[in-house]
Coordinates of C-alpha atoms in Angstrom, one line a residue:
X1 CA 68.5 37.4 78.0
X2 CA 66.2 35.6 75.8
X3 CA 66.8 35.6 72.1
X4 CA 64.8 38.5 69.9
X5 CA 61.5 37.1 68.5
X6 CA 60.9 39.3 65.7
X7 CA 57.3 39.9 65.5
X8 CA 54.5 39.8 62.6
X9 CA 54.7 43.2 62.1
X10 CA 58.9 43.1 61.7
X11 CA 58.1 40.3 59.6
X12 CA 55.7 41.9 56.9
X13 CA 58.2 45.2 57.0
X14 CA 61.2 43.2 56.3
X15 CA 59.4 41.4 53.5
X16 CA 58.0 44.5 52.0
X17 CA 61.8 46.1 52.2
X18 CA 63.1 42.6 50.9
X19 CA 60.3 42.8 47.7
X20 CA 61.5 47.1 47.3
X21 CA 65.0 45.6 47.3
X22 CA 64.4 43.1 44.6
X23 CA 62.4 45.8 42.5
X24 CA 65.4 47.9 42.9
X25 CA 68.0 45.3 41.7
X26 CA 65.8 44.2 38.8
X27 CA 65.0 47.8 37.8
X28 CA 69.1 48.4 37.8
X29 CA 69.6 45.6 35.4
X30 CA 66.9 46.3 33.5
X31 CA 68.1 49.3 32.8
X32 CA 71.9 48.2 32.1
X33 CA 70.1 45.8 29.9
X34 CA 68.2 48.5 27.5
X35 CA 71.4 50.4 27.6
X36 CA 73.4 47.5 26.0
X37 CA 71.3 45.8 23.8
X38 CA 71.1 48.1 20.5
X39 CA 75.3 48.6 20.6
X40 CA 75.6 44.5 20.5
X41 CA 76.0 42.6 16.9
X42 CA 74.0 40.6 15.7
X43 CA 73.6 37.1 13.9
X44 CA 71.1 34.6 12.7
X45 CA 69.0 32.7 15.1
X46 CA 68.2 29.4 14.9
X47 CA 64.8 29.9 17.0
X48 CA 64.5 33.4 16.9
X49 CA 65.0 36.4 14.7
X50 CA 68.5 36.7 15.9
X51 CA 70.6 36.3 18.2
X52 CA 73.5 39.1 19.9
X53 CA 77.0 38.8 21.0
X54 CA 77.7 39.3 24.5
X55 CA 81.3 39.7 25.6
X56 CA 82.1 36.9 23.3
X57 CA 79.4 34.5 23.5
X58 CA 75.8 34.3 21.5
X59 CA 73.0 34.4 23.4
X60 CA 68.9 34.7 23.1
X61 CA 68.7 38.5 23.0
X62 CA 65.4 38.6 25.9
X63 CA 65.9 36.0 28.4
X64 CA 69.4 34.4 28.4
X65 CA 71.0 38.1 28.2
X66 CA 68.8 39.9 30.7
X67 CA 69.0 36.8 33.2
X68 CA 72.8 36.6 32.4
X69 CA 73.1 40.5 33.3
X70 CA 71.2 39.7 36.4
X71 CA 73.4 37.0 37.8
X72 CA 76.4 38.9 36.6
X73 CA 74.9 41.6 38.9
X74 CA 73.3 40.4 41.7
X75 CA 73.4 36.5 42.1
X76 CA 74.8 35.8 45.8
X77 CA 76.3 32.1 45.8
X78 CA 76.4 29.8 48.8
X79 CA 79.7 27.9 49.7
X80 CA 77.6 24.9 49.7
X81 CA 76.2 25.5 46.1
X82 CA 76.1 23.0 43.6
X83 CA 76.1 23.7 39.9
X84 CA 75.9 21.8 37.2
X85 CA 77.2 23.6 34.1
X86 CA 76.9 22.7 30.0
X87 CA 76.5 23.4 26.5
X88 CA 73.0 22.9 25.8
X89 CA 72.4 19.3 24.2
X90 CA 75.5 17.8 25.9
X91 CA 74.0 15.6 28.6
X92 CA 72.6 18.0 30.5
X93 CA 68.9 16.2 31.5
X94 CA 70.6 12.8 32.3
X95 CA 73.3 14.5 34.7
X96 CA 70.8 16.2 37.0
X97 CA 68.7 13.3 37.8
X98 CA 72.4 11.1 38.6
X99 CA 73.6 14.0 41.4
X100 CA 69.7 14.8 42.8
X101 CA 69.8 11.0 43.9
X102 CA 73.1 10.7 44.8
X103 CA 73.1 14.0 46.8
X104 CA 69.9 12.5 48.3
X105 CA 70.0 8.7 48.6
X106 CA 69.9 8.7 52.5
X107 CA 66.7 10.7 52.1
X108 CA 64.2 8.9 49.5
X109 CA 63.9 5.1 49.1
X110 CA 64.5 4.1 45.4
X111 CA 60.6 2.9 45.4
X112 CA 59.0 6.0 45.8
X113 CA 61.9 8.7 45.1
X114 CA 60.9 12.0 43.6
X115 CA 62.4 11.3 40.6
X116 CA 59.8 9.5 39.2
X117 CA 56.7 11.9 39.3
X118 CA 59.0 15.0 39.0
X119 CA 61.0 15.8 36.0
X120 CA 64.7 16.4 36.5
X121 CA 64.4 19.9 35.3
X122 CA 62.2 20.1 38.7
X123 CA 64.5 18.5 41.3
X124 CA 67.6 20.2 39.6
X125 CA 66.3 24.0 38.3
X126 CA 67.9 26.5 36.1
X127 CA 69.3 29.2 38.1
X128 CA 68.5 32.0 35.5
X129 CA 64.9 30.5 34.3
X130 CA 62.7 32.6 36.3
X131 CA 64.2 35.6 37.2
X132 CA 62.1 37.8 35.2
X133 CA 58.9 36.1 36.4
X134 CA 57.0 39.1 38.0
X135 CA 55.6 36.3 40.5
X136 CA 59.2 34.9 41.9
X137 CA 58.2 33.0 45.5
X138 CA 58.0 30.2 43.2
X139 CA 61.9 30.2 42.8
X140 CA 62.6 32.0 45.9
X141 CA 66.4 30.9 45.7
X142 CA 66.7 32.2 49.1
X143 CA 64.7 29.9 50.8
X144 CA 66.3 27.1 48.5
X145 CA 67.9 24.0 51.4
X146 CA 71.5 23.7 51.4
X147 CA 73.0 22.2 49.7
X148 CA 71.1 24.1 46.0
X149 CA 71.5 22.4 43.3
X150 CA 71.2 24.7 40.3
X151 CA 72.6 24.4 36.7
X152 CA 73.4 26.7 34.0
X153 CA 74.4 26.7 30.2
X154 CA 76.4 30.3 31.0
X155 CA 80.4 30.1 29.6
X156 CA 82.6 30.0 32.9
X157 CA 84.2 33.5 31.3
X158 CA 81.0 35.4 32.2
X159 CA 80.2 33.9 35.6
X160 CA 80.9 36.7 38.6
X161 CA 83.7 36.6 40.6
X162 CA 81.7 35.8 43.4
X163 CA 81.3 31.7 42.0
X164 CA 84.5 31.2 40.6
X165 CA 86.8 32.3 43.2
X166 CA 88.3 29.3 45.1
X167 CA 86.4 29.5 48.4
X168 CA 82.8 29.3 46.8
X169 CA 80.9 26.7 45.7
X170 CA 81.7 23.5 42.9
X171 CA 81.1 22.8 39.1
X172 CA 79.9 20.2 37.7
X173 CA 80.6 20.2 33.8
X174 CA 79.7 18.0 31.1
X175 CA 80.2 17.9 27.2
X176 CA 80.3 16.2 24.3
X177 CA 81.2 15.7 20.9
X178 CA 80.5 18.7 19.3
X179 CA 79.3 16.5 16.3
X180 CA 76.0 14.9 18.4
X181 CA 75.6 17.9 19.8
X182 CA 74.7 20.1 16.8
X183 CA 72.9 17.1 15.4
X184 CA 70.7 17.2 19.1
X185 CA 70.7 20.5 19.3
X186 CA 68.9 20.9 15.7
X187 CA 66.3 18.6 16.1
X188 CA 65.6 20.0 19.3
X189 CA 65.0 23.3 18.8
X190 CA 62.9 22.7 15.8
X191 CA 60.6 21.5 17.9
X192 CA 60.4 24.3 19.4
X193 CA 60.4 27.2 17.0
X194 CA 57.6 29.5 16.7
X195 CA 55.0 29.0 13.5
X196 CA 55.7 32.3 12.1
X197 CA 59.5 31.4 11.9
X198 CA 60.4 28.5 9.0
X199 CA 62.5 25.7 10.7
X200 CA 66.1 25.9 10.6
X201 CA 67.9 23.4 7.8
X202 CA 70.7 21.2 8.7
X203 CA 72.7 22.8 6.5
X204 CA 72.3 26.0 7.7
X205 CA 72.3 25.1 11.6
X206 CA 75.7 23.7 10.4
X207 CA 77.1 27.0 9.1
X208 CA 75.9 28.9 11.7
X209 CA 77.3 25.9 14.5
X210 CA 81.2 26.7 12.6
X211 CA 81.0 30.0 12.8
X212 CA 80.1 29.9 16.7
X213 CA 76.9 31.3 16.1
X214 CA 74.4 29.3 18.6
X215 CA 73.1 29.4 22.0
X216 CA 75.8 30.2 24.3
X217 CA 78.5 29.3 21.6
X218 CA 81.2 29.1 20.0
X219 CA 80.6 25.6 22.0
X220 CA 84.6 25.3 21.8
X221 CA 85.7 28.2 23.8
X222 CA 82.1 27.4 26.1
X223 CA 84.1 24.1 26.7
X224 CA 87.5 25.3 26.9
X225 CA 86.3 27.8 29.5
X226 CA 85.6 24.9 31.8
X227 CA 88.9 22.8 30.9
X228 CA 91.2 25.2 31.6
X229 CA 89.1 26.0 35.0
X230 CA 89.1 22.3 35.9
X231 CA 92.8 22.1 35.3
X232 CA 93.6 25.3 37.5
X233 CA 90.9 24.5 40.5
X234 CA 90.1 20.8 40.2
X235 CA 88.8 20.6 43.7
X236 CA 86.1 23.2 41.9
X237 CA 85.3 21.9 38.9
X238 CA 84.7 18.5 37.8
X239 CA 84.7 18.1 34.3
X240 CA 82.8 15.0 32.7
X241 CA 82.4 13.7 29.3
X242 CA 79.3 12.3 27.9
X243 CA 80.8 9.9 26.4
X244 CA 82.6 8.1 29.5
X245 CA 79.4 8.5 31.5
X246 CA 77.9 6.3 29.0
X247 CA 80.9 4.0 28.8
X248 CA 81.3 3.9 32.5
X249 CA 78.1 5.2 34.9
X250 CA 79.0 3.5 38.0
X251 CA 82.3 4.6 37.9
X252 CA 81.4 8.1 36.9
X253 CA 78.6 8.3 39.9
X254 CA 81.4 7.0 42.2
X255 CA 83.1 10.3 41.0
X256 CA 80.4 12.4 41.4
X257 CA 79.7 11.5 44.9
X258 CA 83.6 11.6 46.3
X259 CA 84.2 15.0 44.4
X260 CA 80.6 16.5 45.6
X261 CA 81.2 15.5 49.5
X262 CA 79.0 12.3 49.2
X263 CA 81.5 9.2 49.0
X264 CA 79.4 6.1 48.7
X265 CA 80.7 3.8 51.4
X266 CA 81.8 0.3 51.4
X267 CA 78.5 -0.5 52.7
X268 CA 76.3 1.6 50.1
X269 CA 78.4 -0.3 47.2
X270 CA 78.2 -3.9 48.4
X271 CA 73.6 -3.3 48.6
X272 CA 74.1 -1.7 44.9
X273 CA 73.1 1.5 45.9
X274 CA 75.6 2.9 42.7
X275 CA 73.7 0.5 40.3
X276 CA 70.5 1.5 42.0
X277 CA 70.7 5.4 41.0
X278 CA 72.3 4.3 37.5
X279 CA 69.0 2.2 36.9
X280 CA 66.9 4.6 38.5
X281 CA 68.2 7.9 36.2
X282 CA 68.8 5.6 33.3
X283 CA 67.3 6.9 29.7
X284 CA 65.2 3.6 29.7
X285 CA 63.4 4.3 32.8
X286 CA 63.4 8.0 32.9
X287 CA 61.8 8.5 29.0
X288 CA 59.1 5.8 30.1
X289 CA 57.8 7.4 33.3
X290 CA 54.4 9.3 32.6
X291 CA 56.0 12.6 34.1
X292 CA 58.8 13.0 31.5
X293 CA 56.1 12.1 29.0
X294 CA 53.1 14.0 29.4
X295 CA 54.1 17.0 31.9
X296 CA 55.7 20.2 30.5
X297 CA 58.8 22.2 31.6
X298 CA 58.1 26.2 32.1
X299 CA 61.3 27.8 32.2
X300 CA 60.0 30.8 31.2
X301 CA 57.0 32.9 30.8
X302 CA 57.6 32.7 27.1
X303 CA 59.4 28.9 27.1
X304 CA 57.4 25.8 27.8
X305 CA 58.6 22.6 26.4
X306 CA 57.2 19.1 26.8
X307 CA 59.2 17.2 29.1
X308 CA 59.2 14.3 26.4
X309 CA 61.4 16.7 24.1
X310 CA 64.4 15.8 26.4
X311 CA 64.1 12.3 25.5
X312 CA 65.3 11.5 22.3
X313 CA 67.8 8.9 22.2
X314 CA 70.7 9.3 24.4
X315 CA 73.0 7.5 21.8
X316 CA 76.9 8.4 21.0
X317 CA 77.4 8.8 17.7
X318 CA 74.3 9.6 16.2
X319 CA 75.5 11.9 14.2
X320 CA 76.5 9.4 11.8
X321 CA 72.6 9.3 10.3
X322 CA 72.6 13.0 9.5
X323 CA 75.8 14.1 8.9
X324 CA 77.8 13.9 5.4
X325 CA 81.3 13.0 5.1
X326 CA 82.1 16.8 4.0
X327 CA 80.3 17.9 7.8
X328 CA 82.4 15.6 9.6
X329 CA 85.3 16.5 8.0
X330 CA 85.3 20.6 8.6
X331 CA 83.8 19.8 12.2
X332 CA 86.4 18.1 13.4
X333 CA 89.2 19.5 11.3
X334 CA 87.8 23.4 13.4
X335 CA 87.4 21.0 17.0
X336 CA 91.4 19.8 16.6
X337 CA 92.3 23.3 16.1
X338 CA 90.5 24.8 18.7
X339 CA 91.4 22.7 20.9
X340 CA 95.1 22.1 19.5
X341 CA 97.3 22.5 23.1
X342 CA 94.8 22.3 25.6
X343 CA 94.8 18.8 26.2
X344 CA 91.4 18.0 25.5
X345 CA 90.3 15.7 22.7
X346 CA 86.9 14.5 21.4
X347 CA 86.8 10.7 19.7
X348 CA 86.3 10.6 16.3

């Protein structure tokens, strides 16, 4: 017997019960959401009035909490699903461009690869951006190829069971010294603060970065979530350093593509196909192409940044020009005690 077309009209029913479905699962966490949000404390936002404390991380009280609550709830992962996970500020831009072309160097030519008319944010897309847009078929993650390649900032703690047991999909993680990444982090997001807020000091983004109190923060235990993940599931989670990617990128893409199912042969490394992807996602090309400097990111209906925000420097270290001795000091005297036992250490 032949195989069961499904016809137009089974079609258009199953998409009308697949939109109800959707306005049903939305509507649920919508509702957790307004039950939750006046019983959550509170602190001091560095964009916005404030921000609230969700099961032990700080987070946007609109966006990152309702999207969080609606992956918590209702993302379903793929076993082919690959995520790249970080603080905010830690590397995150440069890291997505590096696995969308080594995923997909047997399918674009380095002379005309998407990469440069498409911002990374484009090829590599936020999995809880656009949840909340009322007008989703633009991020249909259904009817995302396999493998989807999606990243997050959300603490490996709050992640569903569904993509952290061991027979789902694999991590990618990146940080960095906590040091450059309050220093990015700050100049960063006074660019984008609203007019009727004052920007954020250094001083005061400093406090506030101590005490834990930033976007998904404390940035140790974000980190430390992932560490001790990678340690007990490394065939899950890589865990990266900014730092070594900068000291080391072709040997840190050769990583990339054995642990992501994409081992670069013999053949791929003696044509330079490695250093062809480094060049390609490289800060010097990537900050000079007229998408990343012209085009803006929407990752919301309320968030819309200029791509050329996500090109500052790239540097290690550059804390050093904003930092005082005394900053330096209490930050890494907290990031040795934090991380005192786990095995982890940041240079000085």
């Amino acid at each position: 017997m032949a195989a069961f077309q499904p016809s137009l009209e089974c079609d258009n029913i199953s998409n009308i019960h697949s939109e109800q479905t959707d306005s049903d699962l939305i509507q649920k966490t919508d509702e957790r959401y307004r039950d939750t949000l006046p019983n959550l404390p509170k602190g001091k936002g560095w964009i916005t009035e404030h921000l609230v404390q969700y099961q032990g991380f700080w987070l946007t009280p609109n966006a990152a909490l309702k999207n969080l609550m609606w992956v918590q709830d209702h993302f379903k992962p793929r076993p082919t699903d690959i995520f790249l996970a970080s603080f905010p500020k830690s590397g995150t831009t440069w890291l997505k461009a590096l696995i969308f072309a080594t995923v997909n160097r047997t399918r674009y030519g380095f002379a005309d690869h998407p990469l440069l008319t498409t911002g990374p944010h484009d090829c590599f897309p936020f999995l809880d951006a656009h949840l909340q847009e009322k007008d989703r078929s633009r991020f249909d993650l259904d009817r995302f190829p396999s493998p989807r390649l999606l990243s997050i900032h959300i603490p490996y703690i709050l992640l569903p069971n569904s993509m952290t047991d061991h027979q789902s999909c694999r991590f990618v993680y990146i940080c960095r010294d906590p040091k450059d990444v309050l220093v990015s982090k700050w100049l960063f997001l006074n660019k984008l603060g609203p007019k009727d807020l004052p920007p954020i000091s250094l001083e005061e983004a400093f406090e506030l970065f101590c005490q834990g109190i930033s976007h998904y923060g404390p940035f140790w235990d974000h980190v430390l979530g992932y560490w001790e993940g990678s340690l007990e599931t490394p065939e899950k989670i890589l865990f990266l350093k900014y730092e070594d990617l900068k000291k080391e990128p072709l040997v840190v893409v050769k990583r990339l593509g054995d642990f992501l199912g994409y081992p670069f042969s013999l053949e791929e490394e003696s044509k330079g196909v490695v250093e062809e992807i480094v060049k390609l996602c490289s800060f010097e090309n990537l900050s000079t192409l007229e998408v990343n400097k012209v085009s803006e990111q929407k990752f919301s209906k309320d968030t819309i940044i200029d791509n050329r925000h996500f090109f500052r420097k790239g540097k290690v270290g550059d804390w050093k020009t904003y930092l005082t001795t005394e900053m330096v000091e209490r930050l890494d005297e907290i990031t040795y005690e934090k991380l005192l036992g786990s095995g982890l250490v940041f240079g000085s």
